[in-house]
Amino acid sequence: MSTKRDVFDPPEVVMVKSHKVSCNGGGGALGHPRVWYEMGDEDFVECKYCDRRFVLIGGKDDPGRGR
């Protein structure tokens, strides 16, 4: 059985405990303005600026979750 993969893997995956997350691209000179995202019905969200993916711990997209 094959595993579905994105065409491009996200540059960074951040595991989080909340459906609401913020991202500033890491801050500093290479960052971007702080933006807030709500996952809604999903267990992950990707930043529209830097493509960082935030994954809910224990959610269906958590790579550490037992299948």
N, CA, C and O atoms as a MOPAC input file, in Angstrom:
PM7 MOZYME 1SCF
protein

 N      0.84800 1    -1.16800 1     0.00000 1
 C      0.00000 1     0.00000 1     0.00000 1
 C      0.89600 1     1.23500 1     0.00000 1
 O      1.86600 1     1.30000 1     0.75500 1
 N      0.57500 1     2.20900 1    -0.84200 1
 C      1.38400 1     3.42000 1    -0.92400 1
 C      0.86800 1     4.46800 1     0.05600 1
 O     -0.30900 1     4.48600 1     0.41700 1
 N      1.77400 1     5.33300 1     0.47200 1
 C      1.43700 1     6.42800 1     1.37200 1
 C      1.31100 1     7.69100 1     0.55300 1
 O      2.19000 1     7.99500 1    -0.25300 1
 N      0.22900 1     8.43600 1     0.74500 1
 C      0.04600 1     9.69400 1     0.03700 1
 C      1.05300 1    10.70500 1     0.55600 1
 O      1.18900 1    10.89200 1     1.76500 1
 N      1.76100 1    11.36000 1    -0.36400 1
 C      2.74400 1    12.37400 1     0.00200 1
 C      2.45900 1    13.62600 1    -0.79700 1
 O      1.95700 1    13.56100 1    -1.91900 1
 N      2.77900 1    14.76000 1    -0.21600 1
 C      2.67800 1    16.02000 1    -0.93500 1
 C      3.71000 1    16.04500 1    -2.04400 1
 O      4.72600 1    15.35400 1    -1.96900 1
 N      3.45200 1    16.84000 1    -3.07600 1
 C      4.42500 1    17.00500 1    -4.13300 1
 C      5.71600 1    17.56900 1    -3.54400 1
 O      6.81400 1    17.14800 1    -3.91000 1
 N      5.57400 1    18.51900 1    -2.63600 1
 C      6.72200 1    19.11100 1    -1.95400 1
 C      6.53000 1    18.94600 1    -0.45900 1
 O      5.49800 1    19.34300 1     0.08300 1
 N      7.51100 1    18.36600 1     0.21300 1
 C      7.43700 1    18.24200 1     1.66200 1
 C      7.62900 1    19.61900 1     2.29100 1
 O      8.38800 1    20.43400 1     1.76600 1
 N      6.95000 1    19.89300 1     3.41200 1
 C      7.12200 1    21.19100 1     4.06500 1
 C      8.55200 1    21.32900 1     4.57100 1
 O      9.17800 1    20.33100 1     4.92800 1
 N      9.08000 1    22.55500 1     4.60600 1
 C     10.45400 1    22.73900 1     5.06600 1
 C     10.63400 1    22.42300 1     6.55000 1
 O     11.73200 1    22.07900 1     6.98800 1
 N      9.55400 1    22.54000 1     7.31800 1
 C      9.61700 1    22.26700 1     8.75000 1
 C      8.23900 1    21.84900 1     9.24000 1
 O      7.22600 1    22.41400 1     8.82900 1
 N      8.21000 1    20.85300 1    10.12200 1
 C      6.96300 1    20.41900 1    10.74800 1
 C      7.07300 1    20.72500 1    12.23200 1
 O      8.04100 1    20.34100 1    12.88800 1
 N      6.07000 1    21.42100 1    12.75200 1
 C      6.03300 1    21.79500 1    14.16800 1
 C      4.84100 1    21.09600 1    14.79700 1
 O      3.70600 1    21.28100 1    14.35600 1
 N      5.09100 1    20.29400 1    15.82400 1
 C      4.02500 1    19.59600 1    16.52300 1
 C      3.44900 1    20.54400 1    17.58000 1
 O      4.19600 1    21.15300 1    18.34500 1
 N      2.10800 1    20.66600 1    17.61900 1
 C      1.45500 1    21.61100 1    18.52500 1
 C      0.31800 1    20.94200 1    19.29500 1
 O     -0.16700 1    19.87900 1    18.90700 1
 N     -0.10300 1    21.57900 1    20.39500 1
 C     -1.16900 1    21.05100 1    21.24000 1
 C     -2.49800 1    21.76000 1    21.03800 1
 O     -3.50200 1    21.37900 1    21.64000 1
 N     -2.51500 1    22.79200 1    20.19400 1
 C     -3.70300 1    23.61500 1    20.02100 1
 C     -4.06600 1    23.74200 1    18.54500 1
 O     -3.19100 1    23.70600 1    17.68000 1
 N     -5.36300 1    23.88900 1    18.26100 1
 C     -5.82300 1    24.10400 1    16.88600 1
 C     -5.50100 1    25.51000 1    16.39500 1
 O     -5.53400 1    25.76500 1    15.19100 1
 N     -5.18800 1    26.43300 1    17.31800 1
 C     -4.85300 1    27.80900 1    16.94400 1
 C     -3.35500 1    28.00300 1    17.13400 1
 O     -2.82800 1    27.78300 1    18.22500 1
 N     -2.66700 1    28.41700 1    16.06500 1
 C     -1.21900 1    28.58300 1    16.10000 1
 C     -0.83000 1    29.91600 1    15.47100 1
 O     -1.59700 1    30.50900 1    14.71400 1
 N      0.37300 1    30.37300 1    15.79900 1
 C      0.91500 1    31.56300 1    15.14500 1
 C      2.26100 1    31.21800 1    14.54100 1
 O      2.93600 1    30.28700 1    14.98000 1
 N      2.64500 1    31.99000 1    13.51200 1
 C      3.92400 1    31.77700 1    12.85100 1
 C      4.51900 1    33.12900 1    12.49800 1
 O      3.81800 1    34.02900 1    12.03300 1
 N      5.82300 1    33.26100 1    12.72400 1
 C      6.54200 1    34.46500 1    12.31800 1
 C      7.75300 1    34.10700 1    11.45700 1
 O      8.64200 1    34.93400 1    11.24800 1
 N      7.78000 1    32.88100 1    10.96400 1
 C      8.86500 1    32.44100 1    10.09400 1
 C     10.18500 1    32.25700 1    10.80900 1
 O     11.22900 1    32.16100 1    10.16300 1
 N     10.16000 1    32.20700 1    12.11200 1
 C     11.38900 1    32.04300 1    12.86800 1
 C     11.94300 1    33.35900 1    13.38400 1
 O     12.93800 1    33.37700 1    14.10700 1
 N     11.30800 1    34.45100 1    13.01800 1
 C     11.73700 1    35.75800 1    13.50700 1
 C     13.03500 1    36.22200 1    12.87200 1
 O     13.56400 1    35.58300 1    11.96200 1
 N     13.52800 1    37.32000 1    13.35400 1
 C     14.78100 1    37.86800 1    12.84300 1
 C     14.65500 1    38.37300 1    11.42000 1
 O     13.55200 1    38.57600 1    10.91100 1
 N     15.79400 1    38.57100 1    10.78900 1
 C     15.84000 1    39.13300 1     9.43500 1
 C     15.18700 1    38.23500 1     8.39000 1
 O     14.71900 1    38.72200 1     7.36100 1
 N     15.15200 1    36.93700 1     8.64400 1
 C     14.58700 1    36.00600 1     7.66100 1
 C     13.13100 1    35.65100 1     7.93900 1
 O     12.55200 1    34.82500 1     7.23300 1
 N     12.53900 1    36.25800 1     8.95100 1
 C     11.16100 1    35.95500 1     9.31700 1
 C     10.15700 1    36.68300 1     8.44700 1
 O     10.49700 1    37.24500 1     7.40600 1
 N      8.90800 1    36.66100 1     8.89800 1
 C      7.81300 1    37.36200 1     8.22700 1
 C      6.86700 1    37.88200 1     9.29700 1
 O      7.02900 1    37.54000 1    10.46800 1
 N      5.88700 1    38.69600 1     8.93200 1
 C      4.94300 1    39.19200 1     9.94800 1
 C      4.25000 1    38.03200 1    10.67000 1
 O      3.96500 1    36.99900 1    10.06400 1
 N      3.98400 1    38.21000 1    11.95400 1
 C      3.28100 1    37.17100 1    12.72000 1
 C      1.86000 1    37.03400 1    12.18200 1
 O      1.12600 1    38.01300 1    12.04900 1
 N      1.49900 1    35.80100 1    11.88100 1
 C      0.14900 1    35.49000 1    11.41000 1
 C     -0.41900 1    34.38200 1    12.27700 1
 O      0.32200 1    33.55700 1    12.81100 1
 N     -1.74500 1    34.36800 1    12.41400 1
 C     -2.44000 1    33.36300 1    13.21900 1
 C     -3.26900 1    32.48200 1    12.30100 1
 O     -3.87500 1    32.95600 1    11.34000 1
 N     -3.28400 1    31.18900 1    12.61300 1
 C     -4.06200 1    30.22700 1    11.83400 1
 C     -4.91400 1    29.37900 1    12.76800 1
 O     -4.51300 1    29.08100 1    13.89300 1
 N     -6.06700 1    29.00400 1    12.30000 1
 C     -6.98900 1    28.09200 1    12.99300 1
 C     -7.13700 1    26.85900 1    12.11000 1
 O     -7.44200 1    26.98500 1    10.92400 1
 N     -6.92400 1    25.66500 1    12.67100 1
 C     -6.97900 1    24.42800 1    11.89100 1
 C     -8.38900 1    24.05500 1    11.45700 1
 O     -8.56600 1    23.33700 1    10.47300 1
 N     -9.38300 1    24.53500 1    12.17600 1
 C    -10.75200 1    24.15800 1    11.82800 1
 C    -10.97200 1    22.67200 1    12.03800 1
 O    -10.66800 1    22.14800 1    13.11000 1
 N    -11.49700 1    21.98600 1    11.03200 1
 C    -11.77900 1    20.54700 1    11.13300 1
 C    -10.56100 1    19.69000 1    10.83600 1
 O    -10.60900 1    18.47200 1    11.00900 1
 N     -9.47600 1    20.29900 1    10.39400 1
 C     -8.25800 1    19.55700 1    10.06300 1
 C     -7.37400 1    19.40500 1    11.29500 1
 O     -7.60700 1    20.05200 1    12.31600 1
 N     -6.36800 1    18.55600 1    11.19700 1
 C     -5.39600 1    18.36900 1    12.26900 1
 C     -4.04700 1    18.96900 1    11.90100 1
 O     -3.04000 1    18.66900 1    12.54300 1
 N     -4.01800 1    19.81700 1    10.87100 1
 C     -2.79300 1    20.51000 1    10.49800 1
 C     -3.15400 1    21.78400 1     9.74800 1
 O     -4.27300 1    21.93700 1     9.25800 1
 N     -2.19200 1    22.69200 1     9.66700 1
 C     -2.33300 1    23.91000 1     8.87300 1
 C     -0.93500 1    24.29800 1     8.41000 1
 O      0.04900 1    24.04300 1     9.10500 1
 N     -0.85100 1    24.91400 1     7.23800 1
 C      0.43600 1    25.35400 1     6.71700 1
 C      0.46900 1    26.87300 1     6.62800 1
 O     -0.51400 1    27.50900 1     6.24900 1
 N      1.61000 1    27.43800 1     6.98000 1
 C      1.79800 1    28.88100 1     6.90500 1
 C      1.85000 1    29.30400 1     5.43900 1
 O      2.55700 1    28.69800 1     4.63400 1
 N      1.10300 1    30.33400 1     5.10700 1
 C      1.05000 1    30.82200 1     3.72300 1
 C      2.31200 1    31.57900 1     3.32600 1
 O      2.57700 1    31.76600 1     2.13800 1
 N      3.09100 1    32.01700 1     4.31300 1
 C      4.34500 1    32.72200 1     4.01800 1
 C      5.50900 1    31.75100 1     3.80900 1
 O      6.19300 1    31.80300 1     2.78700 1
 N      5.72600 1    30.86500 1     4.78500 1
 C      6.95400 1    30.05400 1     4.77800 1
 C      6.71500 1    28.55600 1     4.61400 1
 O      7.67600 1    27.78700 1     4.60500 1
 N      5.47100 1    28.12400 1     4.48400 1
 C      5.10800 1    26.71400 1     4.28600 1
 C      5.38700 1    25.81800 1     5.48500 1
 O      5.29100 1    24.59500 1     5.37800 1
 N      5.73200 1    26.41000 1     6.62800 1
 C      5.90900 1    25.61000 1     7.84000 1
 C      4.57200 1    24.93000 1     8.13500 1
 O      3.52000 1    25.56500 1     8.06600 1
 N      4.61400 1    23.65500 1     8.45900 1
 C      3.37900 1    22.89400 1     8.74100 1
 C      3.25700 1    22.67900 1    10.24300 1
 O      4.19100 1    22.21000 1    10.89300 1
 N      2.10000 1    23.02600 1    10.78200 1
 C      1.78800 1    22.81800 1    12.18600 1
 C      0.83900 1    21.63200 1    12.27100 1
 O     -0.23300 1    21.64600 1    11.66600 1
 N      1.23000 1    20.60600 1    13.02100 1
 C      0.46000 1    19.36400 1    13.12200 1
 C      0.03000 1    19.16200 1    14.56700 1
 O      0.83900 1    19.26800 1    15.48900 1
 N     -1.24200 1    18.87200 1    14.75200 1
 C     -1.80500 1    18.64900 1    16.08200 1
 C     -1.30100 1    17.32300 1    16.65200 1
 O     -1.42900 1    16.27700 1    16.01700 1
 N     -0.72800 1    17.37900 1    17.85300 1
 C     -0.24200 1    16.17300 1    18.51800 1
 C     -1.43500 1    15.24400 1    18.78500 1
 O     -2.44100 1    15.66500 1    19.35400 1
 N     -1.31300 1    13.99600 1    18.37400 1
 C     -2.37300 1    13.01200 1    18.55900 1
 C     -3.42500 1    13.03800 1    17.48000 1
 O     -4.30800 1    12.18000 1    17.47000 1
 N     -3.36700 1    13.99200 1    16.57200 1
 C     -4.32500 1    14.08300 1    15.47000 1
 C     -4.03000 1    13.06300 1    14.38300 1
 O     -3.02000 1    12.36100 1    14.43400 1
 N     -4.91100 1    12.98800 1    13.40900 1
 C     -4.75400 1    11.97100 1    12.36800 1
 C     -3.51300 1    12.17900 1    11.49400 1
 O     -3.05500 1    11.24000 1    10.84400 1
 N     -2.96500 1    13.40100 1    11.47200 1
 C     -1.76700 1    13.68200 1    10.68600 1
 C     -0.48300 1    13.63800 1    11.52900 1
 O      0.59700 1    13.94000 1    11.02000 1
 N     -0.59100 1    13.27100 1    12.79200 1
 C      0.58100 1    13.15400 1    13.66900 1
 C      1.38600 1    11.93100 1    13.24900 1
 O      0.87900 1    10.81300 1    13.33200 1
 N      2.64000 1    12.11300 1    12.79600 1
 C      3.44300 1    10.96100 1    12.36300 1
 C      3.77300 1    10.00600 1    13.49700 1
 O      4.09500 1     8.84700 1    13.23600 1
 N      3.70400 1    10.45400 1    14.76000 1
 C      3.99600 1     9.60500 1    15.90000 1
 C      2.79100 1     8.84500 1    16.41600 1
 O      2.91800 1     8.01000 1    17.31200 1
 N      1.63600 1     9.12300 1    15.86300 1
 C      0.39700 1     8.47300 1    16.30800 1
 C      0.35700 1     7.04200 1    15.78100 1
 O      0.65400 1     6.79500 1    14.61300 1
 N     -0.00600 1     6.11500 1    16.63800 1
 C     -0.13900 1     4.72000 1    16.21700 1
 C     -1.27900 1     4.56900 1    15.23300 1
 O     -2.36700 1     5.10200 1    15.45100 1
 N     -1.04700 1     3.86900 1    14.18700 1
 C     -2.06800 1     3.68200 1    13.14000 1
 C     -2.85900 1     2.43000 1    13.37700 1
 O     -3.75900 1     2.11200 1    12.60000 1

